[in-house]
PDB file of C-alpha atoms in Angstrom:
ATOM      1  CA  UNK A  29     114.081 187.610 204.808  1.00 57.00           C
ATOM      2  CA  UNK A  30     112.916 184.164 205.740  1.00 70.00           C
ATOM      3  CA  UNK A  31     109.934 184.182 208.206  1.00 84.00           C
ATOM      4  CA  UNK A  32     109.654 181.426 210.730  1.00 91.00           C
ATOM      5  CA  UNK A  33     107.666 180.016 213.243  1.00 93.00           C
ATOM      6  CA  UNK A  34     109.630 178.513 216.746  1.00 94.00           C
ATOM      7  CA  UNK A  35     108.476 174.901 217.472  1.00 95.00           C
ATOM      8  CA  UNK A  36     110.015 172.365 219.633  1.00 96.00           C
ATOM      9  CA  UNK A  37     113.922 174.358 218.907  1.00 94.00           C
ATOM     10  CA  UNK A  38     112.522 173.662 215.198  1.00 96.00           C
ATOM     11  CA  UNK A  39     112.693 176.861 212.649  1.00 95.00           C
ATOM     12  CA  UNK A  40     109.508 176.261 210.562  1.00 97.00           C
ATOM     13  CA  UNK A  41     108.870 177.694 207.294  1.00 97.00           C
ATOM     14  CA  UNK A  42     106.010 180.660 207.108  1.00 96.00           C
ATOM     15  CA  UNK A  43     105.586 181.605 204.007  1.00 95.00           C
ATOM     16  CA  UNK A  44     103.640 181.047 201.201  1.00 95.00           C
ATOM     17  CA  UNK A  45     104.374 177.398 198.769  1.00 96.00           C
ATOM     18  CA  UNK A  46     104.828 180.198 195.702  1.00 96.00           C
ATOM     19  CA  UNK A  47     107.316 182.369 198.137  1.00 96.00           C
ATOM     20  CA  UNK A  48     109.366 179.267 198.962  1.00 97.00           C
ATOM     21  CA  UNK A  49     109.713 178.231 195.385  1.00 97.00           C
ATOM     22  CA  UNK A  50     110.669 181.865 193.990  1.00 96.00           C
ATOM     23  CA  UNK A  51     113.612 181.741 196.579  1.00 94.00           C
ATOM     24  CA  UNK A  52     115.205 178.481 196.817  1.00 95.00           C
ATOM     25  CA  UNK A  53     114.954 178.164 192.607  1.00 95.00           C
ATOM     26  CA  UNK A  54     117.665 181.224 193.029  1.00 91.00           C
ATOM     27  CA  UNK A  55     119.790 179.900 195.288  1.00 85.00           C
ATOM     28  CA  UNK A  56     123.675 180.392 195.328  1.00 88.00           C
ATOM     29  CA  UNK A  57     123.826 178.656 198.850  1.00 93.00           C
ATOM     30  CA  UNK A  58     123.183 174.505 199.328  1.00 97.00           C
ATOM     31  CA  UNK A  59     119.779 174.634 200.476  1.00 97.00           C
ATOM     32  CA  UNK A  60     118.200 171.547 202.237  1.00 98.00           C
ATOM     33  CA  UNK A  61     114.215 171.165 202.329  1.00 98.00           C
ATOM     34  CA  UNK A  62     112.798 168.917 205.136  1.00 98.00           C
ATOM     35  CA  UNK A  63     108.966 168.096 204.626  1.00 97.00           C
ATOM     36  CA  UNK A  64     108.846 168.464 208.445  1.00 96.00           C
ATOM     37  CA  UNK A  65     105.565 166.222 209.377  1.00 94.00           C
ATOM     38  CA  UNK A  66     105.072 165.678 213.174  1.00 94.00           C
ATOM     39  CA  UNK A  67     106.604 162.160 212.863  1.00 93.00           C
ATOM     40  CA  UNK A  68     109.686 163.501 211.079  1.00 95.00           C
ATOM     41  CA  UNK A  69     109.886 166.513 213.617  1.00 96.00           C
ATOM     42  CA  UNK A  70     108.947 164.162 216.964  1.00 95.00           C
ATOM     43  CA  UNK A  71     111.660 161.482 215.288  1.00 94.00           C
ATOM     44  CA  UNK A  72     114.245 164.604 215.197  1.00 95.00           C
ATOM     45  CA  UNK A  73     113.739 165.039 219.082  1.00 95.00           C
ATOM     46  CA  UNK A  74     114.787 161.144 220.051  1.00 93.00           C
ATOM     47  CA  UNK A  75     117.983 161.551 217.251  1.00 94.00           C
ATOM     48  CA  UNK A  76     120.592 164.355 218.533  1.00 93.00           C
ATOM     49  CA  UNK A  77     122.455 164.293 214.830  1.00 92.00           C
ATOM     50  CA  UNK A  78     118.938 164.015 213.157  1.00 93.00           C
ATOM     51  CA  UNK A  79     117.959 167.437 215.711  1.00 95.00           C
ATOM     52  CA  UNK A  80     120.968 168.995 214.751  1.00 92.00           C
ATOM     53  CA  UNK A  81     120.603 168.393 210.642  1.00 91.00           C
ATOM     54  CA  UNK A  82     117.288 170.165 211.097  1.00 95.00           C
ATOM     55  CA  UNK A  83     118.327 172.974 212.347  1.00 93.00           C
ATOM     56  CA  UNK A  84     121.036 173.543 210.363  1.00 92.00           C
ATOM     57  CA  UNK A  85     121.306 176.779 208.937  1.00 88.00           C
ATOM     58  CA  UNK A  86     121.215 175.660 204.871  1.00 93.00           C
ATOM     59  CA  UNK A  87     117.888 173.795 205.798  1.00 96.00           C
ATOM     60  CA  UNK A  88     114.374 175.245 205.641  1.00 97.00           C
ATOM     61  CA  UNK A  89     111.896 172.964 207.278  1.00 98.00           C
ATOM     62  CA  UNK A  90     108.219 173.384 205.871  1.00 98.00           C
ATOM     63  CA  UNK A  91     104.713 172.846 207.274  1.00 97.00           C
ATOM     64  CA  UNK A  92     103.921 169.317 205.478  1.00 95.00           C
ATOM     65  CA  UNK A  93     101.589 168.041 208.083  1.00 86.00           C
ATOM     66  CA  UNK A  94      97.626 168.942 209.472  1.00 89.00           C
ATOM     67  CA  UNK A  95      99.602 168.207 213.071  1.00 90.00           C
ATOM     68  CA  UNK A  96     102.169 170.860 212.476  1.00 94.00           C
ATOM     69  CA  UNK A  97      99.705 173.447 211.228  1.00 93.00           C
ATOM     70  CA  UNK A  98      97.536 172.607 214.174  1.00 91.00           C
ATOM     71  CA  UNK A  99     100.552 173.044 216.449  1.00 93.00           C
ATOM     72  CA  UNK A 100     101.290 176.518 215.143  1.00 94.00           C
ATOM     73  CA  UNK A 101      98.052 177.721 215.837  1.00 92.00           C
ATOM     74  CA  UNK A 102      97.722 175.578 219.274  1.00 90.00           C
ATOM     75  CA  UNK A 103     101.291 178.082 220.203  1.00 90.00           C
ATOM     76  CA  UNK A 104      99.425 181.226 218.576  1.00 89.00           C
ATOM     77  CA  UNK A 105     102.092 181.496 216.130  1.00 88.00           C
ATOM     78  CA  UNK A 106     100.367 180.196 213.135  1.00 88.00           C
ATOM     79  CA  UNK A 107     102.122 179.193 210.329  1.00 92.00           C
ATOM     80  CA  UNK A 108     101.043 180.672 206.693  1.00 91.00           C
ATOM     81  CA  UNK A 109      99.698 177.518 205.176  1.00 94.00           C
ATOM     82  CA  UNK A 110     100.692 173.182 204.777  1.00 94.00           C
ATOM     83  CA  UNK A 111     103.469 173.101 202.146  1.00 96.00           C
ATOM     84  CA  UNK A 112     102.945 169.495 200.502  1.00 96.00           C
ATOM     85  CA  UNK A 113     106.525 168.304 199.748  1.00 97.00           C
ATOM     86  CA  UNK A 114     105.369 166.447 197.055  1.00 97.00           C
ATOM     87  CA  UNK A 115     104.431 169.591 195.528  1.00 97.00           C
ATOM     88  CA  UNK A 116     107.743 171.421 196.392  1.00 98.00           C
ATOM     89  CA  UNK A 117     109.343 168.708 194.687  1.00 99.00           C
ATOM     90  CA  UNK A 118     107.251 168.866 191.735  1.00 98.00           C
ATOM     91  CA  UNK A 119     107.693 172.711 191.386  1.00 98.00           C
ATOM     92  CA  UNK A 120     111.165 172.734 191.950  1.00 98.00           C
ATOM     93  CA  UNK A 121     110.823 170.110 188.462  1.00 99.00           C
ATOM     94  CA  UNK A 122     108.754 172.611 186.682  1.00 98.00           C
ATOM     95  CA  UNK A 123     111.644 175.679 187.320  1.00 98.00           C
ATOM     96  CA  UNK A 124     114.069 172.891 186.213  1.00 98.00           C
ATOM     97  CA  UNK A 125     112.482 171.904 182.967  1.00 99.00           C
ATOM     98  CA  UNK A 126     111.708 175.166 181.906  1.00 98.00           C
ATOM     99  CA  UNK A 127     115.264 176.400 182.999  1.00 98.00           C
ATOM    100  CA  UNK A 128     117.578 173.900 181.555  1.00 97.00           C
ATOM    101  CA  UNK A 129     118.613 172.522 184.926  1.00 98.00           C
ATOM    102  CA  UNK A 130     119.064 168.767 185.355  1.00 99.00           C
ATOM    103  CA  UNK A 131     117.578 166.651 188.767  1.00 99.00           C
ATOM    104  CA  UNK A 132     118.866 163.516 190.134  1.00 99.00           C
ATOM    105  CA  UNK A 133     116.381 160.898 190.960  1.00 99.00           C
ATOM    106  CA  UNK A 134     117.988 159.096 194.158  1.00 99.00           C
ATOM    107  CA  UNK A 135     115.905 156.206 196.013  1.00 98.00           C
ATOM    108  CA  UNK A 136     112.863 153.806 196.209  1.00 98.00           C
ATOM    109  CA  UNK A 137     113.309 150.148 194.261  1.00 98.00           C
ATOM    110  CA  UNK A 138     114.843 150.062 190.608  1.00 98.00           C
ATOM    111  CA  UNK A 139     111.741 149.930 188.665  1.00 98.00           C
ATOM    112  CA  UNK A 140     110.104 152.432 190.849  1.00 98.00           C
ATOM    113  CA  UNK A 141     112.902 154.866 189.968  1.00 99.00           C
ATOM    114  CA  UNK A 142     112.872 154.027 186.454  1.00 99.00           C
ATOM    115  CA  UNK A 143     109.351 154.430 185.592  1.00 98.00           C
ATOM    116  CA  UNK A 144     109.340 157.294 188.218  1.00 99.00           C
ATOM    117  CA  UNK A 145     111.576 159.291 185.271  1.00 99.00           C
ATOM    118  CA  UNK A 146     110.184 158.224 182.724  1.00 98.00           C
ATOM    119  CA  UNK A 147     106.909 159.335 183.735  1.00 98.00           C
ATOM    120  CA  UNK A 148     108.320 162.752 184.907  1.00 99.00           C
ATOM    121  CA  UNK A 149     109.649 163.022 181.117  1.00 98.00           C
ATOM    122  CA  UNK A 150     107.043 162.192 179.788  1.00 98.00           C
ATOM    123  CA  UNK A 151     105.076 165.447 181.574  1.00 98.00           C
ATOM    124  CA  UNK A 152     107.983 167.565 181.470  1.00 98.00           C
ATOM    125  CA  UNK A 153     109.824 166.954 177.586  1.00 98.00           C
ATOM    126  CA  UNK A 154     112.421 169.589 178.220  1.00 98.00           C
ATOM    127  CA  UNK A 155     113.518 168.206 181.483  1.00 99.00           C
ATOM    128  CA  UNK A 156     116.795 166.816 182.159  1.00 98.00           C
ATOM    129  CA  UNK A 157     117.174 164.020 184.515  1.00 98.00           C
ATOM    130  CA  UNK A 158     120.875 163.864 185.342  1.00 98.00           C
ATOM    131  CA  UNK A 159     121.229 160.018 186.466  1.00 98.00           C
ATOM    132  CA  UNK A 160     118.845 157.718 188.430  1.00 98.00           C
ATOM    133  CA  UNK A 161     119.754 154.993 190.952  1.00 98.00           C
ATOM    134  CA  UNK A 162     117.931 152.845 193.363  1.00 98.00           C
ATOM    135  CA  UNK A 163     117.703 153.623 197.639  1.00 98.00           C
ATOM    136  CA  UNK A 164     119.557 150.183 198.500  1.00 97.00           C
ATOM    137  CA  UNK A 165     123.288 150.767 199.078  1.00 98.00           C
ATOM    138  CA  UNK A 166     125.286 151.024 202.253  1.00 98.00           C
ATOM    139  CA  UNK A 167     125.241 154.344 203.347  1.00 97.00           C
ATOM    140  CA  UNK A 168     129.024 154.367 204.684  1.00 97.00           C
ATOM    141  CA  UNK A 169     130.529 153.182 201.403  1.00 97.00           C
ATOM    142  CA  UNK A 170     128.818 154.811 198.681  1.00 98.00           C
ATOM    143  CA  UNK A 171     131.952 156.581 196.695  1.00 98.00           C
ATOM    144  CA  UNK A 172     130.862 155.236 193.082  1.00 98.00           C
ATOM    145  CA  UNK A 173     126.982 156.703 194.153  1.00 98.00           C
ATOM    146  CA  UNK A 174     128.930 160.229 194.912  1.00 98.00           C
ATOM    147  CA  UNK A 175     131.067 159.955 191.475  1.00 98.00           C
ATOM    148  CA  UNK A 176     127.949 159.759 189.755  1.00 98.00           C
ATOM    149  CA  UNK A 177     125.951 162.242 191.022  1.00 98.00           C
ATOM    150  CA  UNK A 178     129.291 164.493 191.164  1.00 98.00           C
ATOM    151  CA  UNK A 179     129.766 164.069 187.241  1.00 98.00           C
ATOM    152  CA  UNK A 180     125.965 164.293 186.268  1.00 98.00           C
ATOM    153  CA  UNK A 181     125.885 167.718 187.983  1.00 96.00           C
ATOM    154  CA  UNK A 182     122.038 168.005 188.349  1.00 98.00           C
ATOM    155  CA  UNK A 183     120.706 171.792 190.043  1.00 98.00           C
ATOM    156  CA  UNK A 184     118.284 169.316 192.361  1.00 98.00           C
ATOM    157  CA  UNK A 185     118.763 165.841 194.450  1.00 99.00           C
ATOM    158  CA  UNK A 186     115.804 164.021 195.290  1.00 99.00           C
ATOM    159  CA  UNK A 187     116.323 161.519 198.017  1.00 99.00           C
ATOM    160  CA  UNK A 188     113.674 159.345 198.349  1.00 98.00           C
ATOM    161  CA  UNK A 189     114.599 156.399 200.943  1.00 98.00           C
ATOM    162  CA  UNK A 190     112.427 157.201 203.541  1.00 93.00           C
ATOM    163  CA  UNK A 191     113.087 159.090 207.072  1.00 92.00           C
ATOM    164  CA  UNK A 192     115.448 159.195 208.795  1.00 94.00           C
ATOM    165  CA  UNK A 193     117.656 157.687 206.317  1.00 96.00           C
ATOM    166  CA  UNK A 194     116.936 159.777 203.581  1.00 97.00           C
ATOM    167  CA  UNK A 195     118.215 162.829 205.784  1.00 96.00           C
ATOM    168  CA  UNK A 196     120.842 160.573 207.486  1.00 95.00           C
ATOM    169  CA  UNK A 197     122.132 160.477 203.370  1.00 97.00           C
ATOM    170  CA  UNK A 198     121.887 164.155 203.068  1.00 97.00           C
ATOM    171  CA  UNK A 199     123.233 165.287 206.071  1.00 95.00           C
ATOM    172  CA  UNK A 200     126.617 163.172 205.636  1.00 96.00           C
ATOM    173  CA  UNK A 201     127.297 164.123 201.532  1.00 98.00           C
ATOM    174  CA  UNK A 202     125.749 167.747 201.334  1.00 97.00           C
ATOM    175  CA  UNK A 203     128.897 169.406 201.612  1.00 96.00           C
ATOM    176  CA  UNK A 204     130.598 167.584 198.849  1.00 97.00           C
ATOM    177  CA  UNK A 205     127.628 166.574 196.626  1.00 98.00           C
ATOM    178  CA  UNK A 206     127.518 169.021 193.893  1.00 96.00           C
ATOM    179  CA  UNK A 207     124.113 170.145 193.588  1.00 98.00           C
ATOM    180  CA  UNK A 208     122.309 173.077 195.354  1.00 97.00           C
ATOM    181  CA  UNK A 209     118.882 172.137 195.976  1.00 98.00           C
ATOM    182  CA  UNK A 210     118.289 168.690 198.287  1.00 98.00           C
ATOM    183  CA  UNK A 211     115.429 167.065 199.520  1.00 99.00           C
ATOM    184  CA  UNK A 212     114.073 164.165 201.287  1.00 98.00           C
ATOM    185  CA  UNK A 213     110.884 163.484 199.590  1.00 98.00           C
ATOM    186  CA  UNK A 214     109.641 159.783 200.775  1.00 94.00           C
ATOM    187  CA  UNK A 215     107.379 158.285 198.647  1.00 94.00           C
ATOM    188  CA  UNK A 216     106.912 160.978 196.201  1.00 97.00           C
ATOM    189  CA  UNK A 217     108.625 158.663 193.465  1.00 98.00           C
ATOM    190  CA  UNK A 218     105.804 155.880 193.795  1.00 97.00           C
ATOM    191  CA  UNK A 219     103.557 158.929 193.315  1.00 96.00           C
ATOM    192  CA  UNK A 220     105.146 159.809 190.087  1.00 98.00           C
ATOM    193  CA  UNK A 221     105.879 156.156 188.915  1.00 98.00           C
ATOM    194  CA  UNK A 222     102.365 155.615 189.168  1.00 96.00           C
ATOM    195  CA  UNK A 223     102.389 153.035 191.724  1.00 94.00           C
ATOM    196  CA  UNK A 224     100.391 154.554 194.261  1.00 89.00           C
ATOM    197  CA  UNK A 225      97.890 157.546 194.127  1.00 85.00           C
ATOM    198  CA  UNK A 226      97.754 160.867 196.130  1.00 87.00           C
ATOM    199  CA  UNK A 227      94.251 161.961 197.852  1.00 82.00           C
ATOM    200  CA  UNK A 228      91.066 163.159 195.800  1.00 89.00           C
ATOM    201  CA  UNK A 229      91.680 167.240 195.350  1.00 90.00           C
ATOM    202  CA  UNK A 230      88.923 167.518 197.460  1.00 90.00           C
ATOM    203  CA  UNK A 231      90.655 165.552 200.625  1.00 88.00           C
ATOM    204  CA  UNK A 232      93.687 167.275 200.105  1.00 85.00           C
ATOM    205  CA  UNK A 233      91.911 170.386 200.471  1.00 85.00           C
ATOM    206  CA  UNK A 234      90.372 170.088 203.385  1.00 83.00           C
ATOM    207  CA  UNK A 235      93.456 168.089 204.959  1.00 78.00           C
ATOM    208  CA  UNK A 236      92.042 165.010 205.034  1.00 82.00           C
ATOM    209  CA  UNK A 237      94.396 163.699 203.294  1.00 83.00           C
ATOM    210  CA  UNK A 238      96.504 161.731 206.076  1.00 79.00           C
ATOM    211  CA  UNK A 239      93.214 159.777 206.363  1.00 81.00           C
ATOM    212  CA  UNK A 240      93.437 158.751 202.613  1.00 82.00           C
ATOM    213  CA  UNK A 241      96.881 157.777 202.925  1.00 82.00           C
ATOM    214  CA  UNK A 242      95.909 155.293 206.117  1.00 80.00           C
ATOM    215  CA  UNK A 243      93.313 153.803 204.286  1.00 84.00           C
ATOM    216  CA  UNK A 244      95.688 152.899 201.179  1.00 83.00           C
ATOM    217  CA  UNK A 245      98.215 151.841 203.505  1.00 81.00           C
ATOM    218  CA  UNK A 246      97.072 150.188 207.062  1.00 86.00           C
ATOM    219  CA  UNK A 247      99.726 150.214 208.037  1.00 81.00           C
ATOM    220  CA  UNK A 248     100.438 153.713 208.758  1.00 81.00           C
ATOM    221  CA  UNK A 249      98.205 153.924 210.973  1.00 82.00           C
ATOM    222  CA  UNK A 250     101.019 153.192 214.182  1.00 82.00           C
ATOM    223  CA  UNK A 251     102.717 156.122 212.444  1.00 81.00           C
ATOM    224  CA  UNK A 252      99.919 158.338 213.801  1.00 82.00           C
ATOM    225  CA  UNK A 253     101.082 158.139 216.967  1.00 86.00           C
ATOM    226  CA  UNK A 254     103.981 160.855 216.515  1.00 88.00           C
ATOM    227  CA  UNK A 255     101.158 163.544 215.904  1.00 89.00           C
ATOM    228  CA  UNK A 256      99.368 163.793 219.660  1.00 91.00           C
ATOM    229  CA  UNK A 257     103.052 162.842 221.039  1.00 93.00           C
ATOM    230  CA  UNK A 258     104.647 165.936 218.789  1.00 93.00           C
ATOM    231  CA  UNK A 259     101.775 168.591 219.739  1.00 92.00           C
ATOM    232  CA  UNK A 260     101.958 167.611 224.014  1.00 93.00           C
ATOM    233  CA  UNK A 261     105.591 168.165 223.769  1.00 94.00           C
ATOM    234  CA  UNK A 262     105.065 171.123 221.877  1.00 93.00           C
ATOM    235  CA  UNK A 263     102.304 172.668 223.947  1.00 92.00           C
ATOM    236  CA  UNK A 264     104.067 171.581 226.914  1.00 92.00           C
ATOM    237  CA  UNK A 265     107.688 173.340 225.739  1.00 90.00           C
ATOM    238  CA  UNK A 266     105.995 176.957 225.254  1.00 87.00           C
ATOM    239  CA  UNK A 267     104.537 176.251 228.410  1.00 83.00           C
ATOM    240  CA  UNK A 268     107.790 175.831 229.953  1.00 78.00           C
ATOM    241  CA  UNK A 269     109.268 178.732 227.666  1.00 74.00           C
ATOM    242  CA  UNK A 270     106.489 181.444 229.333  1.00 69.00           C
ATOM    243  CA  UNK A 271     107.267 180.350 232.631  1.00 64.00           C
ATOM    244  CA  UNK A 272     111.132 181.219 232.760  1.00 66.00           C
ATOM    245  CA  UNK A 273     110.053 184.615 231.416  1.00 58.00           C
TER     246      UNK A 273
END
């Protein structure tokens, strides 16, 4: 059984990274994996299709986010531990290679993409990347995009395009994609291509790092907003919640 922690009308994972892995790799269901960040969850709250996608019942939500895991505990129901989506994403690539099941690398600019698989390849030699193809098409006329993913038949779609139109993607071609596992997983493919770094082990650690990732990139730093904004409203809703009991 799935254990989850109530934030916001959000279902958030609380279980363990390993636990998470061991049951979406055996899925028979579509399955959905949101890297639910406070900006991700607070943008849900101002986007009623976005809210509803969220809470769908094939999608799991995870911790990926200091602000979420703060939140949890702020509410008393604290969540396991921060699920890094980048590292979801990279397990789910391990079970793949090791299992014969194909991905599909969807997203990001063209040589991004490109050296994005070929690095994964090189890492992982028995795994097989189903097609690639680049974040910039028009997300109401995309039939040829849907053919191809259709015919490569790949176990896992990675959507990397950014939220909210990486889940606006998913959430209108789940049902007739054929793959089971999907995720939204930002800029996980300039990770892997090599074009930008993730945090010293030592930051990540001790969840610093966001702080890393502002310093590399300026200008996240208005992005930061979502967390305080995310955690009043959240605070502020279980308030509410107690009250009418």
């Amino acid at each position: 059984m799935i254990q989850l922690t109530r934030i916001l009308g959000y279902n958030i994972y609380n279980k363990s990274k390993k636990e998470l892995i061991e049951s979406v790799v055996e899925t028979e269901e579509k399955i959905n994996i949101v890297s639910g960040n406070p900006e991700v969850l607070y943008n849900g709250l101002q986007d009623k299709e976005l809210y509803q996608c969220f809470n769908s019942k094939n999608t799991i939500i995870i911790p990926d986010g200091v602000g979420v895991v703060h939140t949890s505990k702020l509410l008393k129901q604290g969540v396991k531990e921060k699920i890094a989506g980048i590292e979801v994403m990279e397990a789910i690539i391990e079970h793949c290679a090791n299992n014969e099941k194909a991905i599909f690398l969807l997203g990001a600019q063209q040589d991004v993409v490109e050296s994005c698989a070929l690095n994964l390849m090189d890492k992982y030699p028995t795994l097989k990347i189903a097609g690639i193809h680049n974040g910039f098409f028009n997300l109401d006329d995309c039939q040829n995009l849907i053919d191809k993913i259709n015919n490569s038949k790949p176990f896992a779609l990675f959507v990397a395009m950014g939220s909210p139109r990486q889940d606006q993607f998913i959430m209108k071609y789940m049902d007739i994609l054929q793959a089971k596992i999907f995720m939204g997983v930002g800029g996980s493919f300039d990770i892997f291509a090599g074009k930008l770094n993730r945090a010293p082990s030592w930051m990540i650690k001790t969840n610093m790092e966001w702080l890393y990732r502002v310093v590399k990139e300026p200008t996240r730093i208005k992005r930061l907003a979502a967390i305080p904004k995310f955690m009043y409203l959240a605070v502020k809703d279980s308030k509410k919640n107690k009250l009418k009991k």
